[in-house]
XYZ file of C-alpha atoms in Angstrom:
492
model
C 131.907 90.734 121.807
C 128.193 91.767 122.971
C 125.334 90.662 121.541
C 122.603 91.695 123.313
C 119.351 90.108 123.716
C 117.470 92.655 121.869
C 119.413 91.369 118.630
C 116.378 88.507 118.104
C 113.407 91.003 118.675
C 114.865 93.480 116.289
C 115.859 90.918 113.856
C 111.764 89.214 113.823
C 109.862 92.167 114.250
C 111.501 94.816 111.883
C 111.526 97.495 114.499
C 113.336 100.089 114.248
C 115.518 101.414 117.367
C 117.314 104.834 117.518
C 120.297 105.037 115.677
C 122.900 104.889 118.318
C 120.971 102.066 119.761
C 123.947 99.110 120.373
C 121.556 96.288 119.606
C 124.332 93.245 116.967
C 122.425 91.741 115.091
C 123.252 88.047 114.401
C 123.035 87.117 110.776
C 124.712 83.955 110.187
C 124.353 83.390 106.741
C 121.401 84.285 105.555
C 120.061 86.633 103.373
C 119.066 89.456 103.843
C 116.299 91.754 101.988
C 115.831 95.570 102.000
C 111.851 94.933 101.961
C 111.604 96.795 105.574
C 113.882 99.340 107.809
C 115.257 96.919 110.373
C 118.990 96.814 109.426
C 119.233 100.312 108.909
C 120.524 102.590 111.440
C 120.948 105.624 109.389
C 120.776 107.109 105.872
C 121.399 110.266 103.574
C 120.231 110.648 99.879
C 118.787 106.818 99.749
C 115.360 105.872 99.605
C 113.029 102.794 99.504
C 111.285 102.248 96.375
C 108.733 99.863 95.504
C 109.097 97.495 92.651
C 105.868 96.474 90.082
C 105.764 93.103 88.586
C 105.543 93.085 84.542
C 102.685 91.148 82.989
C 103.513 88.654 81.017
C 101.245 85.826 79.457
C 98.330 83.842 79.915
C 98.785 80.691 80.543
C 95.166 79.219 81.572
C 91.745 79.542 80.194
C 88.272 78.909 82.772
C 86.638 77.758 80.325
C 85.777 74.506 81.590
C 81.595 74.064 82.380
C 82.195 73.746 85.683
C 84.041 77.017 85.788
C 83.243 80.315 85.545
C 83.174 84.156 86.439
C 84.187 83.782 90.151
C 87.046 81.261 89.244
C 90.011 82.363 91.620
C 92.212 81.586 94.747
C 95.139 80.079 93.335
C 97.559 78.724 95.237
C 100.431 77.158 93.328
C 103.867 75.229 94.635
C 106.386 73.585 93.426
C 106.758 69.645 94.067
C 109.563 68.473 92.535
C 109.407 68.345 89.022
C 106.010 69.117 88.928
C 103.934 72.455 89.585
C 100.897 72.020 91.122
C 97.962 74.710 90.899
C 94.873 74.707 93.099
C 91.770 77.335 92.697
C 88.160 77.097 93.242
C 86.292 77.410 90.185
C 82.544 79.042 90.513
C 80.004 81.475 89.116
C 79.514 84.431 90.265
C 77.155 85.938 87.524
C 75.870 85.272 83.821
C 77.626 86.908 81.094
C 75.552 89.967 80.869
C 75.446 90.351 84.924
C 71.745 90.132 84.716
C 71.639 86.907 86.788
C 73.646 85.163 89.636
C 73.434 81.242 89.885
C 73.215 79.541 92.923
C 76.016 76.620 91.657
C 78.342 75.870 94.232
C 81.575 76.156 93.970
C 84.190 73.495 93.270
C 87.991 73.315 94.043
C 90.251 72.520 90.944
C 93.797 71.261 89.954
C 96.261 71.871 86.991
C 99.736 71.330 86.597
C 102.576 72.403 84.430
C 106.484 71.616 83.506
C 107.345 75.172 83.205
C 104.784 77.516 84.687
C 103.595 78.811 81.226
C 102.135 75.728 79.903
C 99.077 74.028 82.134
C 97.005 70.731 81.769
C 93.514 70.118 83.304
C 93.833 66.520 84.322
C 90.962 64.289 84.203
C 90.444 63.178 87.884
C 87.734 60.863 87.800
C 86.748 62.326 91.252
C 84.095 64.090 91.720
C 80.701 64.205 89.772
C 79.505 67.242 87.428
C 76.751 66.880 85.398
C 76.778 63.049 85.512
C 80.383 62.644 84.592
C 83.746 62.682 86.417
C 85.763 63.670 83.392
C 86.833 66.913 84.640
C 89.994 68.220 87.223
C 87.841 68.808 90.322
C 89.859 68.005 93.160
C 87.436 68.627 96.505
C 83.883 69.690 96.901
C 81.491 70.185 99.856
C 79.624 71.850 101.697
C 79.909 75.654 101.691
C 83.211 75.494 100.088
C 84.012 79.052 98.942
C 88.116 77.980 99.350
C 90.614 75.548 99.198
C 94.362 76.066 100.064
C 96.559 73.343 99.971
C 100.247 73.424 100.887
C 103.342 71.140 100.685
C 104.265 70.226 104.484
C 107.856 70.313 105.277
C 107.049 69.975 109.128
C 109.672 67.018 109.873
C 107.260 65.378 112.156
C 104.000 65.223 110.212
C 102.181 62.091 110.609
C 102.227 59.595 107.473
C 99.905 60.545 105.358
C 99.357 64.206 105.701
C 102.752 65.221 103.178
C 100.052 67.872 102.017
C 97.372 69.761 103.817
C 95.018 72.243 103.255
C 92.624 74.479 104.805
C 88.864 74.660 103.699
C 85.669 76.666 104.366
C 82.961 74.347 105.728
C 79.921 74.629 108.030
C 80.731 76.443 111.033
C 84.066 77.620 110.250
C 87.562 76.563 108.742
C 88.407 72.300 108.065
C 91.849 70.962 107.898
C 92.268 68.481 104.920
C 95.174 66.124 104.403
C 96.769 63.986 101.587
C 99.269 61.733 100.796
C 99.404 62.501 97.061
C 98.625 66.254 96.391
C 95.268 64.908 94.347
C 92.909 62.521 96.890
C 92.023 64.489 100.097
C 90.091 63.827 103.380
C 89.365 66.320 106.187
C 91.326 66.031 109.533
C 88.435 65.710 112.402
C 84.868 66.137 111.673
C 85.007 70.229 113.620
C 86.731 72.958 112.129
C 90.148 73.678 113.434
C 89.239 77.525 114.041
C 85.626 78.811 114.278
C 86.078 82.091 114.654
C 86.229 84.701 111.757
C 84.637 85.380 108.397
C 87.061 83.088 106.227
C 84.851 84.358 103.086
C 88.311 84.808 101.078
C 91.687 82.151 100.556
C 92.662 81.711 103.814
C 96.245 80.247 104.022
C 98.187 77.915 106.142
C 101.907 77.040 106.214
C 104.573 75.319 108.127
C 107.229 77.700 109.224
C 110.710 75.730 109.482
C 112.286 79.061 111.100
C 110.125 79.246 114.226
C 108.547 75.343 114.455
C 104.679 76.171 114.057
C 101.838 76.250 111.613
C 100.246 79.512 110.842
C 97.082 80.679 109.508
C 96.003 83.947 108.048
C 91.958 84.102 108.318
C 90.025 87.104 107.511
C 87.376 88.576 109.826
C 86.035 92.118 110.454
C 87.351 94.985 112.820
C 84.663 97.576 113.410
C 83.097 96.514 110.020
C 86.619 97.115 108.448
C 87.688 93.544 106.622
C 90.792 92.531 108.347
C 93.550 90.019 108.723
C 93.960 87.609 111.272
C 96.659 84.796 112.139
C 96.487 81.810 114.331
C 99.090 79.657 115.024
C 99.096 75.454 116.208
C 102.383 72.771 116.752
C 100.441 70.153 115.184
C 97.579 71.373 112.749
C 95.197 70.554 115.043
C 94.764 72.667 117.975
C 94.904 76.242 117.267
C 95.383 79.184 119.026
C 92.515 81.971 118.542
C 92.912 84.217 115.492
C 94.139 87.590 116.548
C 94.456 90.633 114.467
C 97.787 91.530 112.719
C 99.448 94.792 113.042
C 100.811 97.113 110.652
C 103.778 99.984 111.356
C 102.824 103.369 110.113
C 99.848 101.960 107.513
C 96.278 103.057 107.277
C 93.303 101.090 108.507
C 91.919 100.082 105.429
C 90.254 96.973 104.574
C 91.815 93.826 102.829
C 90.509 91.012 101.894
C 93.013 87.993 100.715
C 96.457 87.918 102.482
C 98.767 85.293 100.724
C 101.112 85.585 103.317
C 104.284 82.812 102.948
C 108.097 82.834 104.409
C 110.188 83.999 101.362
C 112.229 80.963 99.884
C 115.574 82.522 99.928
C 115.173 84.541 103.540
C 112.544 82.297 105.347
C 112.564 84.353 108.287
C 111.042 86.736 106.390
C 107.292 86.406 105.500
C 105.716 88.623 102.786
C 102.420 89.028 101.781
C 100.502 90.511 98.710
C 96.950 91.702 100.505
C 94.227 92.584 98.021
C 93.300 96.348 99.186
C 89.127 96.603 99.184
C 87.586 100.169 98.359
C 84.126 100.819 97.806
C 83.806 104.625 96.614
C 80.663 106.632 95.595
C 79.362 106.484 91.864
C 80.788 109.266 89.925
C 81.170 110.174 86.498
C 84.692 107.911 86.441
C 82.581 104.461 86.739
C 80.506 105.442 83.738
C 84.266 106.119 81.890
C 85.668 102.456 83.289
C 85.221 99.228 81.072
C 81.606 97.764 79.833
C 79.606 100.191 82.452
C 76.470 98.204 81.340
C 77.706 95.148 82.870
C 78.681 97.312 86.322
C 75.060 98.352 86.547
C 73.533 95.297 86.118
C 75.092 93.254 88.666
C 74.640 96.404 91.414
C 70.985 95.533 90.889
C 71.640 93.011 93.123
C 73.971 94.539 95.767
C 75.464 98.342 94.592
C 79.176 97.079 95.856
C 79.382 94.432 93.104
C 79.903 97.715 90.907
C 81.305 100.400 93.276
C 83.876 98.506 95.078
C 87.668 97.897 93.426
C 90.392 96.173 94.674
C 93.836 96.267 94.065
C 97.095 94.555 95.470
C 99.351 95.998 98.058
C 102.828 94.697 99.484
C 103.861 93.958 103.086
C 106.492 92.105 105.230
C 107.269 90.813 108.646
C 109.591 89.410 110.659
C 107.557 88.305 113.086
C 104.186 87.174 111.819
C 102.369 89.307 113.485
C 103.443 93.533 113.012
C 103.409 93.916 109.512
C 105.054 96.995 106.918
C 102.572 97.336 104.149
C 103.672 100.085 101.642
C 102.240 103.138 101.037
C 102.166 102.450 97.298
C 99.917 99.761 95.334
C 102.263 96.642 94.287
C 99.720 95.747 91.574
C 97.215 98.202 89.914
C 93.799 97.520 87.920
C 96.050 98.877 84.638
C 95.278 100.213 81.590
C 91.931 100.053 81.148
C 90.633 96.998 79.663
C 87.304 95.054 78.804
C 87.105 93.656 82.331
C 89.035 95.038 84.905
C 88.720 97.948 87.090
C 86.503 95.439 89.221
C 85.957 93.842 92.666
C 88.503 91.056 91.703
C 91.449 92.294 90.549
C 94.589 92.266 91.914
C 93.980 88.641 93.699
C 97.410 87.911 93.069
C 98.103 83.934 93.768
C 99.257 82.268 96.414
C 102.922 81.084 95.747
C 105.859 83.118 94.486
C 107.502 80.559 91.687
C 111.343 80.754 90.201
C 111.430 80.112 86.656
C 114.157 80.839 83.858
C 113.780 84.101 82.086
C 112.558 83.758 78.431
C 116.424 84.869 77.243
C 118.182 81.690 78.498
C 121.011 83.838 79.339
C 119.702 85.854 81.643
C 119.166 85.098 85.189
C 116.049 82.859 86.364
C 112.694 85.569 87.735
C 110.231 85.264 90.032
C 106.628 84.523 88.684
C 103.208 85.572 89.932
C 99.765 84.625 89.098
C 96.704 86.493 88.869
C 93.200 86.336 87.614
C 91.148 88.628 85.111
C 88.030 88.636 83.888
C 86.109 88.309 87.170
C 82.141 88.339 86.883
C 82.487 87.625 83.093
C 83.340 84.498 80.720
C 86.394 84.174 80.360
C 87.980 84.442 83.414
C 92.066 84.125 82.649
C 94.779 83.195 84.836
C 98.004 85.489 83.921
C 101.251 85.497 84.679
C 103.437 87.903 85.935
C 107.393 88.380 86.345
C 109.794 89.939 89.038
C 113.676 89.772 89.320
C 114.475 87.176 92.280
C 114.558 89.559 95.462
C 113.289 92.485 93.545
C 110.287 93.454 95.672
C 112.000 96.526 97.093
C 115.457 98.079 97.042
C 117.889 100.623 98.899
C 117.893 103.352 95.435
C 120.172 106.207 94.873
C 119.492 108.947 91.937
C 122.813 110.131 90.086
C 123.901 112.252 93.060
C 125.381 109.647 95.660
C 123.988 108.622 98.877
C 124.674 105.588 101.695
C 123.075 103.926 103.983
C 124.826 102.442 107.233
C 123.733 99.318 108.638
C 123.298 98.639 112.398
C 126.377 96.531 113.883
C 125.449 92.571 112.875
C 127.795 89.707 113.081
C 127.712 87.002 110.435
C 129.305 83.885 109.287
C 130.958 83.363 106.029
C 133.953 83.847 103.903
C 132.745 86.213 101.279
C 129.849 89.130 100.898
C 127.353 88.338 97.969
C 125.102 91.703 96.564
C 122.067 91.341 94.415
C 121.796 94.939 92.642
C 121.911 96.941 89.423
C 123.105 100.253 88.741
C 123.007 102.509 85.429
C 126.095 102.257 82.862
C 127.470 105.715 84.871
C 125.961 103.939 88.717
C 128.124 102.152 90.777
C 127.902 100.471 94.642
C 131.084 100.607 96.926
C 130.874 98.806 100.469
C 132.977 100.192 103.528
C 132.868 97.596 106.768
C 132.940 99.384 109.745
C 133.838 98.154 113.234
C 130.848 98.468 115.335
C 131.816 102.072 116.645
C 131.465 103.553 113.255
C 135.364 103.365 112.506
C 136.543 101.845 109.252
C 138.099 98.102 109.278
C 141.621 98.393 107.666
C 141.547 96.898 104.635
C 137.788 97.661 104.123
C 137.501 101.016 103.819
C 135.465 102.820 101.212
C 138.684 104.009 99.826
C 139.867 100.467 99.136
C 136.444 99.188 97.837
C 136.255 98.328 94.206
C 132.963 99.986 92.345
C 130.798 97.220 91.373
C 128.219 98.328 88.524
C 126.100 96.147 86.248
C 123.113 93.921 86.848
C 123.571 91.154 88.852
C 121.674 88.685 91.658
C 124.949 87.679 92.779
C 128.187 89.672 92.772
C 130.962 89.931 95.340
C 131.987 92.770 97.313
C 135.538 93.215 96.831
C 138.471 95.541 98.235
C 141.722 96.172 96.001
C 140.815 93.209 94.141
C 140.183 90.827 97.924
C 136.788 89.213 98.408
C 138.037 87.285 101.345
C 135.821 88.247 104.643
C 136.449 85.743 106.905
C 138.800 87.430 109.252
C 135.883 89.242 109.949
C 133.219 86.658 111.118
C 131.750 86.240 114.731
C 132.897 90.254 114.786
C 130.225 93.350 115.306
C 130.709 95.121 111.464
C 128.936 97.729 110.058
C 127.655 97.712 106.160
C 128.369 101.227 104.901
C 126.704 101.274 101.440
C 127.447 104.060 98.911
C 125.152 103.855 95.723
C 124.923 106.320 92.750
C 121.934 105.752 90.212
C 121.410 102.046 92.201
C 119.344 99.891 93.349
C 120.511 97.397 96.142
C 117.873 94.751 96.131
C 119.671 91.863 99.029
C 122.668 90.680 100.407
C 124.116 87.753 101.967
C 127.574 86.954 103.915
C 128.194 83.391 102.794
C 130.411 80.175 102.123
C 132.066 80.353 99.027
């Protein structure tokens, strides 16, 4: 068995090498997503299509005095029983637009059981307006936001089982905490000084590859941009450099909320928020409360002529991203306040919760603002099927995709897919030269139709693949009216 060195580059990056490129690809066990091209060596009648969250309800009011119309940059994780919710809470104009206080801003806490329902706890903190009965977590100087994190890092010191990262004077401040509610910075300098960090800049632990990353945003050419740093110890950083993307336009973003994926860590995906500013035409005068648009360009003409929406895009690396062509989130239908500079700042934090039919399988949930300039902001939650960012689809006609040669280990081949009530999926596994594996060939696959996040692959009834492990196999995927969201060779 060969398994060339090239197997870890293609297997972080995402490239893509020519199809009769021998490169095995070790998968163990994990899972694996169809979110970019890096498995696939070849394909006929299959495409990638992008998936749309559904909006759901809201689930959180800014209504609070120290809140307001620039209320945003959530970042929510779950800590055991508990979700915790952190967002910095600010005005950015008066209810008309004809004014813009100079308040700072303040960073804020809720929590909730389920993800639906969310309490405000009184802190007793911090001071506004003479009283500390309020949920205001941090405050300082220049704070324009605050993104805390769970740390998994083994080796943290005592006392830093969360951390954060925070605008300040001169750049971006490390915070640390041993409860998730009392913090403290780390150091009196920031831990990176260069870039704009004017947006929720985000730092995580990755457990695949043994560093801490930050995304920070900065400016290419006056384009806004993405950067990423990266430090063994949350301390000393490396200097930001700019991410690249495969194939994607040079346009400007402004939020990343780039994270590993929970169930394929070595995957990271992000959910940028695209920034266009376009000239005033007869369309802005059509879009929601156009009074409010002008009056707030009185003070800079962007506050009404830029939008922002939210795309999609992966890695395997960190560093070269895939962001899709199409928009992940839209502004929507239009409503009394969107179609703004604001929307689509999707949360930080991808959360599994059941569905509301406690039958069917758990989702994915998603958080994101509306209302921004105006009283009330909202905070609104939205819904995805668990791995359902992207999919391998198939119209009526049949087509199949074919897998570069990977090696795995496990006993049994799990699919996460759904197909129409006339749609079906068959697997073939090939040996690594193309040739069908006796046993497993596409004319001894069973059709496997139906809706499911975890279904096995089976042959003439056999789900047994273990014969198979530590081998170079090919995945020869047939789907008709299908989409083939994951899949994972695994334990049973």
């Amino acid at each position: 068995m060969r398994i060339h060195a090239l197997a870890l580059a293609v297997c972080l990056s995402g490239a893509v090498a020519a199809a009769d490129e021998p490169t095995v690809v070790d998968l163990g066990s994990r899972r694996e997503l169809f979110v970019d091209e890096a498995l696939v060596a070849r394909r006929d009648g299959i495409e990638s299509r992008l998936h749309r969250p559904i909006p759901r309800e809201i689930v959180l009011s800014h209504d609070a005095p120290w809140e307001g119309s620039g209320t945003s940059y959530h970042a929510i994780f779950r800590d055991g029983p508990i979700l915790r919710m952190y967002y910095v809470a600010g005005v950015l104009t008066t209810d008309d637009g004809t004014k813009m206080p100079s308040r700072p801003f303040f960073a804020c806490y809720a929590e909730s059981r389920d993800g639906v329902h969310w309490d405000k706890p009184e802190l007793g903190i911090f001071e506004y307006e003479g009283s500390r009965k309020n949920n205001i977590v941090w405050a300082a100087e220049n704070l324009d936001n605050f993104t805390p994190f769970k740390d998994p890092n083994p080796d943290r010191r005592p006392g830093e089982e969360y951390k954060s990262v925070s605008s300040g004077p001169g750049g971006l401040f490390a915070l640390k905490s041993s409860d998730a509610i009392h913090w403290s910075r780390i150091g009196d300098r920031p831990i990176i000084a260069k870039g704009a960090f004017d947006t929720q800049n985000n730092a995580f632990w990755d457990p695949v590859r043994k560093h801490y990353w930050c995304y920070v945003r900065d400016f290419h050419d006056g384009v806004r941009d993405i950067r990423v740093a990266t430090s063994p110890d949350f301390r000393e950083w490396s200097e930001p450099e700019p991410i690249r993307f495969v194939d994607a336009p040079d346009e400007a973003l402004y939020t990343n909320q780039v994270r590993p994926y929970y169930r394929a860590p070595h995957i990271f995906l992000g959910f940028p928020a695209r920034y266009v500013e376009r000239a005033w035409s007869p369309s802005f005068d059509a879009l929601p409360d156009v009074a409010h648009r002008k009056n707030r360009m009185k003070f800079s003409p962007r506050f009404g002529t830029a939008l922002t929406d939210c795309q999609f895009m992966t890695s395997r690396d960190g560093r070269t991203f895939r962001r899709w062509d199409e928009t992940f989130i839209t502004p929507g239908p239009e409503a009394r306040d969107n179609w703004v500079y604001g929307d689509g700042y999707v949360g930080l934090g991808l959360i599994e919760l059941p569905a509301e039919d406690p039958d069917a399988p758990p989702e994915l949930s998603l958080y994101m603002p509306e209302g921004h300039w105006k009283r009330l902001e909202r905070l609104r939650r939205l819904t995805l099927r668990v791995d359902g960012f992207a999919s391998l689809h198939a119209k009526r006609a049949a087509g199949e995709v074919v897998t570069r040669p990977v090696v795995f280990n496990g006993e049994e081949l799990s699919l996460n897919f759904a197909t129409s009530a006339a749609g079906s999926i068959r697997v073939e596994l090939q040996a690594d030269d193309g040739t069908p594996i006796p046993g497993f060939a596409l004319a001894d696959a069973d059709e496997l139709f139906g809706d499911s996040l975890d279904r096995r692959a089976s042959w003439k009834g056999r789900t047994d693949v273990a014969a198979l492990a530590g081998r170079p196999v090919r995945l020869r995927l047939v789907l008709a009216d299908a989409d083939l969201y994951s899949f994972q060779f695994r334990l049973r």
